[in-house]
Short mmCIF file of C-alpha atoms in Angstrom, two decimals:
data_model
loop_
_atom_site.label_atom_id
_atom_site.label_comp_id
_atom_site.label_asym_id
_atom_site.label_seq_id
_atom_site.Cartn_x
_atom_site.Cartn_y
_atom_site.Cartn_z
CA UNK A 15 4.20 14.54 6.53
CA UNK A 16 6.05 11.44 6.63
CA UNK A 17 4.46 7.66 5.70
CA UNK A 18 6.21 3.75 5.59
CA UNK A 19 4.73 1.75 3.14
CA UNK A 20 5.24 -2.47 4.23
CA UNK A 21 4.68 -5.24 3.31
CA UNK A 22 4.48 -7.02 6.25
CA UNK A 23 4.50 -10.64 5.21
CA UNK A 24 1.39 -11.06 7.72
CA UNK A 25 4.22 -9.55 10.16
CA UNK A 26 6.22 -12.57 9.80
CA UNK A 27 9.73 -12.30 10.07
CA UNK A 28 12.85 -14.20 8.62
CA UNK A 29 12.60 -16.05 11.87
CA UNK A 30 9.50 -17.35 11.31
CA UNK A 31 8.07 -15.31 14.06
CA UNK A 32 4.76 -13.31 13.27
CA UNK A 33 4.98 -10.27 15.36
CA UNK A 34 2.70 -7.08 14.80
CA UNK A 35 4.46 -5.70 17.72
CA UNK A 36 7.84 -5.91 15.78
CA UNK A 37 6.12 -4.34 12.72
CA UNK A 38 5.02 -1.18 14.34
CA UNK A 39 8.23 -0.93 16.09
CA UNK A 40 10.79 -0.97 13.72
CA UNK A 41 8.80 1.04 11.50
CA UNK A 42 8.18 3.83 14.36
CA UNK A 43 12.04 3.39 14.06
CA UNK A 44 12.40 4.17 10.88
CA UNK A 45 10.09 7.39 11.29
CA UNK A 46 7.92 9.32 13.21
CA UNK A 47 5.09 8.14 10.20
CA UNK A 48 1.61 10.42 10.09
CA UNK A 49 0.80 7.29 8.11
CA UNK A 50 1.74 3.68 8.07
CA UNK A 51 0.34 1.72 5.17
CA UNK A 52 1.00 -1.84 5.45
CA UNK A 53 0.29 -5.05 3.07
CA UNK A 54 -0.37 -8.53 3.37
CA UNK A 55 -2.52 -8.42 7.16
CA UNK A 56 -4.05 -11.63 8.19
CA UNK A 57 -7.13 -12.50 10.25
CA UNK A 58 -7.89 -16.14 10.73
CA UNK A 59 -4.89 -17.49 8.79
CA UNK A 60 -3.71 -20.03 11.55
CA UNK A 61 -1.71 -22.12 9.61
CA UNK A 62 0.31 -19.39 7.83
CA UNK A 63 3.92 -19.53 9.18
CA UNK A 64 4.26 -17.96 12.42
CA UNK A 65 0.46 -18.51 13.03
CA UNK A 66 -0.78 -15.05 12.52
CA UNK A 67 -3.93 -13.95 15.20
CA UNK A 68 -6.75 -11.30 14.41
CA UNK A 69 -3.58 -8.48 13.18
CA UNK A 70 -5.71 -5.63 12.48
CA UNK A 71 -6.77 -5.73 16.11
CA UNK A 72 -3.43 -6.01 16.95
CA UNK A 73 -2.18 -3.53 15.24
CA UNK A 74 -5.20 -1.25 16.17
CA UNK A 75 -3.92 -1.80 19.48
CA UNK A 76 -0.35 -1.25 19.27
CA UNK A 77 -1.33 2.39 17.75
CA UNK A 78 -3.03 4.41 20.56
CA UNK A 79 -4.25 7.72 18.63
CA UNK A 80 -4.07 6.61 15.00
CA UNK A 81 -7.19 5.35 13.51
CA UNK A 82 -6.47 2.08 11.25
CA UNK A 83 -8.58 1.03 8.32
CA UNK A 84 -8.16 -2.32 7.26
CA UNK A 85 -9.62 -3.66 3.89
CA UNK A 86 -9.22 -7.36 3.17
CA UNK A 87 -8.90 -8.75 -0.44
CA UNK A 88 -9.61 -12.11 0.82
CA UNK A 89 -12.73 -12.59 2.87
CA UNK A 90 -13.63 -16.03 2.98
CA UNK A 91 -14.84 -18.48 5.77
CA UNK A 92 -13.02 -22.20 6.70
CA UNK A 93 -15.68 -25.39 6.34
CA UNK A 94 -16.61 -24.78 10.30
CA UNK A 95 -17.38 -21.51 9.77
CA UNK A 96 -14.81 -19.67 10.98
CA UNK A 97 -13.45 -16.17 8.90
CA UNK A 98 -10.50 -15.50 7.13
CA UNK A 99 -9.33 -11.78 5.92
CA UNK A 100 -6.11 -11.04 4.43
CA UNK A 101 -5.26 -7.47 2.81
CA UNK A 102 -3.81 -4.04 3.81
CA UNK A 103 -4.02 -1.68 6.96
CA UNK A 104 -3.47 2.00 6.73
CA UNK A 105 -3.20 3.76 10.32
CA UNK A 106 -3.08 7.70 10.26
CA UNK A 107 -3.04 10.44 13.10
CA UNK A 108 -4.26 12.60 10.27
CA UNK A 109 -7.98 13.77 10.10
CA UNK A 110 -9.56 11.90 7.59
CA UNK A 111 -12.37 12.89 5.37
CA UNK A 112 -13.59 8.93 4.02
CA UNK A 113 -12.26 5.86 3.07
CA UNK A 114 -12.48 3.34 -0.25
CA UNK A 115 -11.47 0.15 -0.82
CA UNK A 116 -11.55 -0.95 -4.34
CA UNK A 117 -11.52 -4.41 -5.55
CA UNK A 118 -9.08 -4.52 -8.96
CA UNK A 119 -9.20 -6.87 -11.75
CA UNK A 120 -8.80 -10.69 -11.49
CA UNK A 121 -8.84 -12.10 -14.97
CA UNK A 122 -8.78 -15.86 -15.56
CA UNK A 123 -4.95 -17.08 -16.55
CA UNK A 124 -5.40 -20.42 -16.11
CA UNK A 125 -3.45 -23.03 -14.22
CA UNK A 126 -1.19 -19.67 -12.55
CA UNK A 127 -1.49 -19.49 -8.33
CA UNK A 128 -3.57 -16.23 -7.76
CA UNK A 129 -5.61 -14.43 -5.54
CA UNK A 130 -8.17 -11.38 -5.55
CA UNK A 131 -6.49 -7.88 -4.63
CA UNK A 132 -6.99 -4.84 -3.88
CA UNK A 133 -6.80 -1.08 -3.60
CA UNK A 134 -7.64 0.55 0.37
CA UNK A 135 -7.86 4.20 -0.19
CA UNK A 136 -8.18 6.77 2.87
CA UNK A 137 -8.71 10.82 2.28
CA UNK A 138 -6.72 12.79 4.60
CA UNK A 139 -6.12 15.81 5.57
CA UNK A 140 -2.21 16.88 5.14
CA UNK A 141 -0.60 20.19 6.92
CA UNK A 142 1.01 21.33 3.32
CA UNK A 143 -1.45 20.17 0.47
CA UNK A 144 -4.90 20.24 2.37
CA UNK A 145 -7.20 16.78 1.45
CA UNK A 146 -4.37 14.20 0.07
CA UNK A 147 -5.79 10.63 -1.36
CA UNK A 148 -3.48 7.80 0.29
CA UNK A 149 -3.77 4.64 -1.77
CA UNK A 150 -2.05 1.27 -0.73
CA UNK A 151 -1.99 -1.90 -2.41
CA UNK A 152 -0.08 -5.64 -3.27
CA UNK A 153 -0.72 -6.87 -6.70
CA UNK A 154 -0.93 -10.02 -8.11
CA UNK A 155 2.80 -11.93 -7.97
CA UNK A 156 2.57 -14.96 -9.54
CA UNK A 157 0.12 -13.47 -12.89
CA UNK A 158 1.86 -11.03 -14.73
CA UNK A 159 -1.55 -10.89 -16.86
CA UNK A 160 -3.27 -10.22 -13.41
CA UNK A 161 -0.64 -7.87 -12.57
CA UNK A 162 -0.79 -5.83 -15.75
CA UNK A 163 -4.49 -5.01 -15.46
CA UNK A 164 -4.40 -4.65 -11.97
CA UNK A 165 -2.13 -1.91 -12.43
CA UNK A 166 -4.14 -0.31 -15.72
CA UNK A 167 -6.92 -0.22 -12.93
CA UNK A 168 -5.06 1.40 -10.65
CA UNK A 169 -4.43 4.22 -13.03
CA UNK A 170 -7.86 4.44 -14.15
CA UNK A 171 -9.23 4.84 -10.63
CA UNK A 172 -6.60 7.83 -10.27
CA UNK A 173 -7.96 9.59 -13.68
CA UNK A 174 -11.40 8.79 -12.38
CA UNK A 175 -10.57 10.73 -8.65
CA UNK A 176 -8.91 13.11 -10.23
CA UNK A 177 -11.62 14.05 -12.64
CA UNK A 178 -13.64 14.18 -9.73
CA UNK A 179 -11.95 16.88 -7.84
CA UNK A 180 -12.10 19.18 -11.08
CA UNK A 181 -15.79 18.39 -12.13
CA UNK A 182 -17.10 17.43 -8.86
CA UNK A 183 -20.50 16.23 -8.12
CA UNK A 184 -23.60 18.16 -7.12
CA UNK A 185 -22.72 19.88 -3.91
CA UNK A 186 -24.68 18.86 -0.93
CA UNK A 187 -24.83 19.04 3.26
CA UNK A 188 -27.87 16.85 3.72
CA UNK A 189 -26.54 14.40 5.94
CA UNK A 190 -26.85 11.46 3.22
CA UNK A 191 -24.79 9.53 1.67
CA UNK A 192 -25.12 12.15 -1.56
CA UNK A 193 -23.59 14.46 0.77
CA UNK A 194 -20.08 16.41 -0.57
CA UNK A 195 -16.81 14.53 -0.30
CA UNK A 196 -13.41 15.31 -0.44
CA UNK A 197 -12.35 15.06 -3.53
CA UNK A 198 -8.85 15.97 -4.36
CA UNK A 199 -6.27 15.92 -7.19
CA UNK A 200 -3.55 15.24 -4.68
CA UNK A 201 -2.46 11.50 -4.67
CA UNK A 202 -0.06 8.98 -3.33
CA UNK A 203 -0.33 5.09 -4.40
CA UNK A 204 2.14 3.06 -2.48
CA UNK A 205 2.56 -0.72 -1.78
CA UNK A 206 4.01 -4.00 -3.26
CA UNK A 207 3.61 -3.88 -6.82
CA UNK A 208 5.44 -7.19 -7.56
CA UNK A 209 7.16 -5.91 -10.79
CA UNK A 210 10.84 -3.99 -11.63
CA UNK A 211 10.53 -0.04 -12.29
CA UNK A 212 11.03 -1.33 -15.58
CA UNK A 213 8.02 -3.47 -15.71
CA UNK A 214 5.05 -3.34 -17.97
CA UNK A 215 2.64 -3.15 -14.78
CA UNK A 216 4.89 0.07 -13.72
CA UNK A 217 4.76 1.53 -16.71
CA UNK A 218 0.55 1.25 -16.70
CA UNK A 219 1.15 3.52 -13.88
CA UNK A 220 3.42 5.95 -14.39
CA UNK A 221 4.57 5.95 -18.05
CA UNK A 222 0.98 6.70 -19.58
CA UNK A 223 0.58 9.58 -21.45
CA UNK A 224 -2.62 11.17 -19.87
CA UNK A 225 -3.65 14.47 -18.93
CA UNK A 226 -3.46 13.61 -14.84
CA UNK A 227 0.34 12.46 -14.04
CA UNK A 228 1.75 10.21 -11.63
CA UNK A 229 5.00 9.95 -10.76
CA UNK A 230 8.04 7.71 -9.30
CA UNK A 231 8.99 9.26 -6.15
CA UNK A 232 12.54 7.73 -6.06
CA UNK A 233 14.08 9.77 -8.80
CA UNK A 234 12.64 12.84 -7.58
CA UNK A 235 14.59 12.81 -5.13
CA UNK A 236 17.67 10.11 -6.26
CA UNK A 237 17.69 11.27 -9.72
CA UNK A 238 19.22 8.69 -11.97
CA UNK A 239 20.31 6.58 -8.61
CA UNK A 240 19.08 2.76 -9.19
CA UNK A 241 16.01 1.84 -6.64
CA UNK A 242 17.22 0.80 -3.35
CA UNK A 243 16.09 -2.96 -2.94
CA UNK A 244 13.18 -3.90 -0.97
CA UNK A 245 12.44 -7.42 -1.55
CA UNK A 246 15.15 -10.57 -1.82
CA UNK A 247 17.43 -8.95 0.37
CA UNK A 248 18.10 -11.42 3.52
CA UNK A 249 15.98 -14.51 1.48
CA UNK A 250 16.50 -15.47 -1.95
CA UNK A 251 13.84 -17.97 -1.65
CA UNK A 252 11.71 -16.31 -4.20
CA UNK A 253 14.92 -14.90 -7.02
CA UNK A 254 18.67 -14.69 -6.91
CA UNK A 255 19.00 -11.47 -6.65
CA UNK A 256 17.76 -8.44 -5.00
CA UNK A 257 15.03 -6.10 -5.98
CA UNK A 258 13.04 -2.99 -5.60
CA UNK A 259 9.30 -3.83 -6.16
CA UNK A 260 7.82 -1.79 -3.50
CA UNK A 261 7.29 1.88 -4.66
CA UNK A 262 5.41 5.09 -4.49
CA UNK A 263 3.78 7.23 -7.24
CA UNK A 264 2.76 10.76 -6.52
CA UNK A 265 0.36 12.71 -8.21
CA UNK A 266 1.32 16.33 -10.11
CA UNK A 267 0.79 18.40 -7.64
CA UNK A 268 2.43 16.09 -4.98
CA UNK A 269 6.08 15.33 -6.97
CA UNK A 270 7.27 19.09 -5.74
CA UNK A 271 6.71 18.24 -2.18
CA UNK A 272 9.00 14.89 -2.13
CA UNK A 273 11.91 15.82 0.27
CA UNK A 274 12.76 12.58 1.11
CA UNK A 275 12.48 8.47 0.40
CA UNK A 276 14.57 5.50 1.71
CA UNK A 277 14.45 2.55 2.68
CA UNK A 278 15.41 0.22 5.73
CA UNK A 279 17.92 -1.52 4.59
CA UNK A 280 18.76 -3.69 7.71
CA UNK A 281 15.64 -4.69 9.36
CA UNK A 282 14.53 -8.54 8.93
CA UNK A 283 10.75 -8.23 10.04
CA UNK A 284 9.69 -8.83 6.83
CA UNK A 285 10.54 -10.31 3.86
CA UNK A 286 10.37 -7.10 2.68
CA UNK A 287 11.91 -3.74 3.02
CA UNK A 288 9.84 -0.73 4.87
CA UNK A 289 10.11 2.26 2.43
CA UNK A 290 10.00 6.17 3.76
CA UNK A 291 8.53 9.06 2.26
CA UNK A 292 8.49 12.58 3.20
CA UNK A 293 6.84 15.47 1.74
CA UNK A 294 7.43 19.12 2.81
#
Protein backbone atom coordinates (compact mmCIF):
# COMPACT_ATOMS: atom_id res chain seq x y z
CA UNK A 1 0.00 0.00 0.00
CA UNK A 2 1.63 3.13 -0.81
CA UNK A 3 0.18 6.93 0.26
CA UNK A 4 1.73 10.87 -0.37
CA UNK A 5 0.88 13.02 2.25
CA UNK A 6 0.89 17.16 0.77
CA UNK A 7 0.48 19.98 1.62
CA UNK A 8 -0.58 21.51 -1.26
CA UNK A 9 -0.43 25.20 -0.52
CA UNK A 10 -4.11 25.36 -2.12
CA UNK A 11 -1.97 23.74 -5.12
CA UNK A 12 -0.09 26.82 -5.53
CA UNK A 13 3.23 26.61 -6.71
CA UNK A 14 6.54 28.68 -6.29
CA UNK A 15 5.36 30.28 -9.47
CA UNK A 16 2.46 31.54 -8.18
CA UNK A 17 0.44 29.27 -10.30
CA UNK A 18 -2.45 27.25 -8.52
CA UNK A 19 -2.67 24.07 -10.38
CA UNK A 20 -4.58 20.89 -9.00
CA UNK A 21 -3.61 19.32 -12.19
CA UNK A 22 0.16 19.76 -11.26
CA UNK A 23 -0.61 18.39 -7.75
CA UNK A 24 -1.97 15.09 -8.79
CA UNK A 25 0.67 14.78 -11.32
CA UNK A 26 3.76 15.06 -9.73
CA UNK A 27 2.53 13.18 -6.93
CA UNK A 28 1.28 10.16 -9.32
CA UNK A 29 5.05 10.71 -10.11
CA UNK A 30 6.29 10.19 -7.10
CA UNK A 31 4.09 6.90 -6.64
CA UNK A 32 1.57 4.77 -7.78
CA UNK A 33 -0.40 6.12 -4.20
CA UNK A 34 -3.62 3.78 -3.00
CA UNK A 35 -4.00 7.03 -1.09
CA UNK A 36 -3.24 10.65 -1.55
CA UNK A 37 -3.89 12.80 1.48
CA UNK A 38 -3.48 16.33 0.80
CA UNK A 39 -3.67 19.70 3.05
CA UNK A 40 -4.53 23.13 2.70
CA UNK A 41 -7.62 22.68 -0.35
CA UNK A 42 -9.50 25.77 -1.14
CA UNK A 43 -13.05 26.41 -2.34
CA UNK A 44 -14.07 29.98 -2.84
CA UNK A 45 -10.72 31.54 -1.89
CA UNK A 46 -10.43 33.89 -5.02
CA UNK A 47 -8.07 36.17 -3.84
CA UNK A 48 -5.54 33.63 -2.49
CA UNK A 49 -2.43 33.75 -4.78
CA UNK A 50 -2.90 31.94 -7.87
CA UNK A 51 -6.75 32.36 -7.47
CA UNK A 52 -7.66 28.92 -6.41
CA UNK A 53 -11.36 27.54 -8.06
CA UNK A 54 -13.75 24.90 -6.36
CA UNK A 55 -10.25 22.26 -5.85
CA UNK A 56 -11.99 19.42 -4.40
CA UNK A 57 -13.98 19.22 -7.61
CA UNK A 58 -11.01 19.51 -9.34
CA UNK A 59 -9.24 17.20 -7.86
CA UNK A 60 -12.30 14.79 -7.79
CA UNK A 61 -11.97 15.11 -11.35
CA UNK A 62 -8.46 14.66 -12.07
CA UNK A 63 -8.85 11.12 -10.10
CA UNK A 64 -11.15 8.86 -12.21
CA UNK A 65 -11.66 5.68 -9.80
CA UNK A 66 -10.56 7.06 -6.44
CA UNK A 67 -13.22 8.36 -4.25
CA UNK A 68 -12.06 11.81 -2.50
CA UNK A 69 -13.35 13.04 0.82
CA UNK A 70 -12.81 16.47 1.49
CA UNK A 71 -13.37 18.03 5.03
CA UNK A 72 -12.95 21.78 5.37
CA UNK A 73 -11.74 23.45 8.65
CA UNK A 74 -12.90 26.69 7.41
CA UNK A 75 -16.47 26.93 6.25
CA UNK A 76 -17.51 30.34 6.15
CA UNK A 77 -19.53 32.54 3.64
CA UNK A 78 -18.19 36.21 2.00
CA UNK A 79 -20.79 39.36 2.85
CA UNK A 80 -22.72 38.43 -0.66
CA UNK A 81 -23.18 35.19 0.28
CA UNK A 82 -20.94 33.32 -1.46
CA UNK A 83 -18.93 30.03 0.41
CA UNK A 84 -15.59 29.56 1.36
CA UNK A 85 -13.98 25.97 2.46
CA UNK A 86 -10.45 25.42 3.07
CA UNK A 87 -9.04 22.00 4.64
CA UNK A 88 -7.77 18.54 3.52
CA UNK A 89 -8.72 15.95 0.71
CA UNK A 90 -7.97 12.31 1.03
CA UNK A 91 -8.59 10.29 -2.37
CA UNK A 92 -8.29 6.37 -2.08
CA UNK A 93 -8.90 3.42 -4.64
CA UNK A 94 -9.23 1.45 -1.44
CA UNK A 95 -12.71 0.21 -0.19
CA UNK A 96 -13.63 2.23 2.52
CA UNK A 97 -15.70 1.35 5.48
CA UNK A 98 -16.68 5.37 6.84
CA UNK A 99 -15.28 8.54 7.18
CA UNK A 100 -14.71 11.30 10.26
CA UNK A 101 -13.72 14.55 10.31
CA UNK A 102 -12.91 15.91 13.64
CA UNK A 103 -12.70 19.45 14.56
CA UNK A 104 -9.44 19.88 17.17
CA UNK A 105 -8.92 22.44 19.72
CA UNK A 106 -8.76 26.23 19.11
CA UNK A 107 -7.93 27.90 22.37
CA UNK A 108 -7.87 31.70 22.67
CA UNK A 109 -3.97 33.08 22.50
CA UNK A 110 -4.67 36.36 21.97
CA UNK A 111 -3.41 38.86 19.45
CA UNK A 112 -1.54 35.44 17.46
CA UNK A 113 -2.94 34.93 13.50
CA UNK A 114 -4.97 31.58 13.74
CA UNK A 115 -7.45 29.58 12.28
CA UNK A 116 -9.78 26.48 13.18
CA UNK A 117 -8.26 22.95 12.09
CA UNK A 118 -8.81 19.85 11.70
CA UNK A 119 -8.54 16.10 11.64
CA UNK A 120 -10.34 14.14 8.17
CA UNK A 121 -10.25 10.54 9.01
CA UNK A 122 -11.26 7.74 6.33
CA UNK A 123 -11.44 3.74 7.32
CA UNK A 124 -10.07 1.64 4.69
CA UNK A 125 -9.62 -1.43 3.79
CA UNK A 126 -5.69 -2.38 3.23
CA UNK A 127 -4.48 -5.77 1.31
CA UNK A 128 -1.91 -6.59 4.41
CA UNK A 129 -3.57 -5.28 7.73
CA UNK A 130 -7.39 -5.58 6.84
CA UNK A 131 -9.52 -2.11 8.11
CA UNK A 132 -6.53 0.64 8.49
CA UNK A 133 -7.66 4.27 10.01
CA UNK A 134 -6.00 7.02 7.61
CA UNK A 135 -5.87 10.32 9.46
CA UNK A 136 -4.63 13.64 7.76
CA UNK A 137 -4.26 16.93 9.15
CA UNK A 138 -2.36 20.77 9.21
CA UNK A 139 -2.10 22.24 12.58
CA UNK A 140 -2.06 25.49 13.78
CA UNK A 141 1.40 27.46 12.51
CA UNK A 142 1.48 30.60 13.88
CA UNK A 143 0.08 29.32 17.85
CA UNK A 144 2.36 27.06 19.32
CA UNK A 145 -0.36 27.01 22.30
CA UNK A 146 -2.90 26.03 19.50
CA UNK A 147 -0.50 23.69 18.13
CA UNK A 148 0.30 21.90 21.37
CA UNK A 149 -3.30 20.98 22.14
CA UNK A 150 -4.14 20.35 18.79
CA UNK A 151 -1.71 17.70 18.80
CA UNK A 152 -2.70 16.32 22.61
CA UNK A 153 -6.12 15.95 20.69
CA UNK A 154 -4.87 14.20 18.11
CA UNK A 155 -3.50 11.59 20.42
CA UNK A 156 -6.50 11.37 22.43
CA UNK A 157 -8.75 10.67 19.45
CA UNK A 158 -6.18 7.72 18.60
CA UNK A 159 -6.50 6.20 22.36
CA UNK A 160 -10.19 6.82 21.98
CA UNK A 161 -10.31 4.62 18.31
CA UNK A 162 -8.19 2.41 19.54
CA UNK A 163 -10.11 1.59 22.65
CA UNK A 164 -12.83 1.19 20.41
CA UNK A 165 -11.59 -1.60 18.32
CA UNK A 166 -10.77 -3.65 21.63
CA UNK A 167 -14.08 -2.87 23.58
CA UNK A 168 -16.26 -2.19 20.73
CA UNK A 169 -19.78 -1.13 20.85
CA UNK A 170 -22.94 -3.20 20.87
CA UNK A 171 -22.88 -5.14 17.66
CA UNK A 172 -25.61 -4.40 15.25
CA UNK A 173 -26.87 -4.90 11.29
CA UNK A 174 -30.01 -2.83 11.52
CA UNK A 175 -29.43 -0.52 8.86
CA UNK A 176 -29.13 2.61 11.36
CA UNK A 177 -26.82 4.70 12.16
CA UNK A 178 -26.15 2.32 15.53
CA UNK A 179 -25.20 -0.12 13.04
CA UNK A 180 -21.38 -1.88 13.50
CA UNK A 181 -18.39 0.05 12.23
CA UNK A 182 -15.05 -0.63 11.51
CA UNK A 183 -13.21 -0.12 14.17
CA UNK A 184 -9.58 -0.89 14.08
CA UNK A 185 -6.34 -0.57 16.10
CA UNK A 186 -4.42 -0.02 12.90
CA UNK A 187 -3.54 3.73 12.35
CA UNK A 188 -1.69 6.20 10.24
CA UNK A 189 -1.83 10.15 11.08
CA UNK A 190 -0.06 12.09 8.43
CA UNK A 191 0.00 15.81 7.39
CA UNK A 192 1.65 19.22 8.20
CA UNK A 193 2.23 19.37 11.74
CA UNK A 194 4.04 22.76 11.73
CA UNK A 195 6.62 21.77 14.45
CA UNK A 196 10.46 20.02 14.39
CA UNK A 197 10.51 16.12 15.38
CA UNK A 198 11.82 17.67 18.32
CA UNK A 199 8.87 19.74 19.11
CA UNK A 200 6.62 19.72 22.09
CA UNK A 201 3.45 19.23 19.69
CA UNK A 202 5.48 15.99 18.28
CA UNK A 203 6.21 14.77 21.29
CA UNK A 204 2.14 14.95 22.40
CA UNK A 205 2.06 12.48 19.67
CA UNK A 206 4.49 10.14 19.72
CA UNK A 207 6.58 10.45 22.92
CA UNK A 208 3.56 9.75 25.41
CA UNK A 209 3.80 7.01 27.52
CA UNK A 210 0.37 5.23 26.97
CA UNK A 211 -0.74 1.84 26.56
CA UNK A 212 -1.69 2.39 22.53
CA UNK A 213 1.70 3.56 20.66
CA UNK A 214 2.32 5.65 17.81
CA UNK A 215 5.20 5.92 16.08
CA UNK A 216 7.65 8.11 13.70
CA UNK A 217 7.79 6.34 10.53
CA UNK A 218 11.11 7.94 9.38
CA UNK A 219 13.41 6.15 11.73
CA UNK A 220 11.83 2.97 11.16
CA UNK A 221 13.05 2.86 8.27
CA UNK A 222 16.20 5.71 8.34
CA UNK A 223 17.21 4.81 11.74
CA UNK A 224 19.16 7.60 13.31
CA UNK A 225 19.22 9.47 9.65
CA UNK A 226 18.03 13.29 10.28
CA UNK A 227 14.35 13.94 8.60
CA UNK A 228 14.60 14.75 5.04
CA UNK A 229 13.23 18.44 4.70
CA UNK A 230 9.87 19.16 3.53
CA UNK A 231 9.16 22.70 4.05
CA UNK A 232 11.71 25.92 3.36
CA UNK A 233 13.38 24.19 0.76
CA UNK A 234 13.08 26.43 -2.62
CA UNK A 235 11.45 29.61 -0.30
CA UNK A 236 12.83 30.84 2.79
CA UNK A 237 10.08 33.26 3.05
CA UNK A 238 8.78 31.74 6.19
CA UNK A 239 12.69 30.63 8.12
CA UNK A 240 16.28 30.50 7.02
CA UNK A 241 16.66 27.28 6.89
CA UNK A 242 15.17 24.10 5.85
CA UNK A 243 12.90 21.78 7.68
CA UNK A 244 11.01 18.60 8.07
CA UNK A 245 7.52 19.40 9.57
CA UNK A 246 5.48 17.12 7.55
CA UNK A 247 5.44 13.55 9.05
CA UNK A 248 3.72 10.29 9.61
CA UNK A 249 2.97 8.33 12.84
CA UNK A 250 1.95 4.74 12.66
CA UNK A 251 0.17 2.87 15.07
CA UNK A 252 1.77 -0.57 16.88
CA UNK A 253 0.68 -2.84 14.79
CA UNK A 254 1.45 -0.70 11.63
CA UNK A 255 5.46 0.29 12.51
CA UNK A 256 6.44 -3.53 11.26
CA UNK A 257 4.91 -2.97 7.94
CA UNK A 258 6.96 0.42 7.04
CA UNK A 259 9.15 -0.62 4.01
CA UNK A 260 9.61 2.56 2.76
CA UNK A 261 9.36 6.71 3.24
CA UNK A 262 10.89 9.61 1.22
CA UNK A 263 10.38 12.48 0.11
CA UNK A 264 10.40 14.59 -3.23
CA UNK A 265 13.04 16.47 -2.93
CA UNK A 266 12.92 18.42 -6.30
CA UNK A 267 9.43 19.21 -7.11
CA UNK A 268 8.31 23.06 -6.66
CA UNK A 269 4.40 22.57 -6.68
CA UNK A 270 4.21 23.40 -3.36
CA UNK A 271 5.76 25.12 -0.83
CA UNK A 272 6.05 22.01 0.56
CA UNK A 273 7.59 18.66 0.05
CA UNK A 274 5.22 15.47 -0.97
CA UNK A 275 6.27 12.69 1.51
CA UNK A 276 5.97 8.69 0.53
CA UNK A 277 5.08 5.89 2.56
CA UNK A 278 4.94 2.31 1.90
CA UNK A 279 3.87 -0.50 3.95
CA UNK A 280 4.30 -4.20 3.01
Amino acid sequence: MKLVTWNTQWCCGLDGVASPQRIVEQARALADFDLLCLQEIAQGYARLQGAPGDQPAQIAALLPGYRCFFGAAVDEFTADGRRQRFGNLIATRLPVAWVQHHALPWPADAGVRSMPRMASVVTVQEPLLGALRVTTTHLEYYSARQRLAQARALRALHEAQTELALAPPEASDDGSPFQTKRHTPHALLCGDFNAGADDAAVAAICGAATPHGLHDAWPLVHGRAPHAPTFRLFDRTYGPEPVACDFVFVSDGVAAHVRRIEVDLHTQASDHQPVLIELG
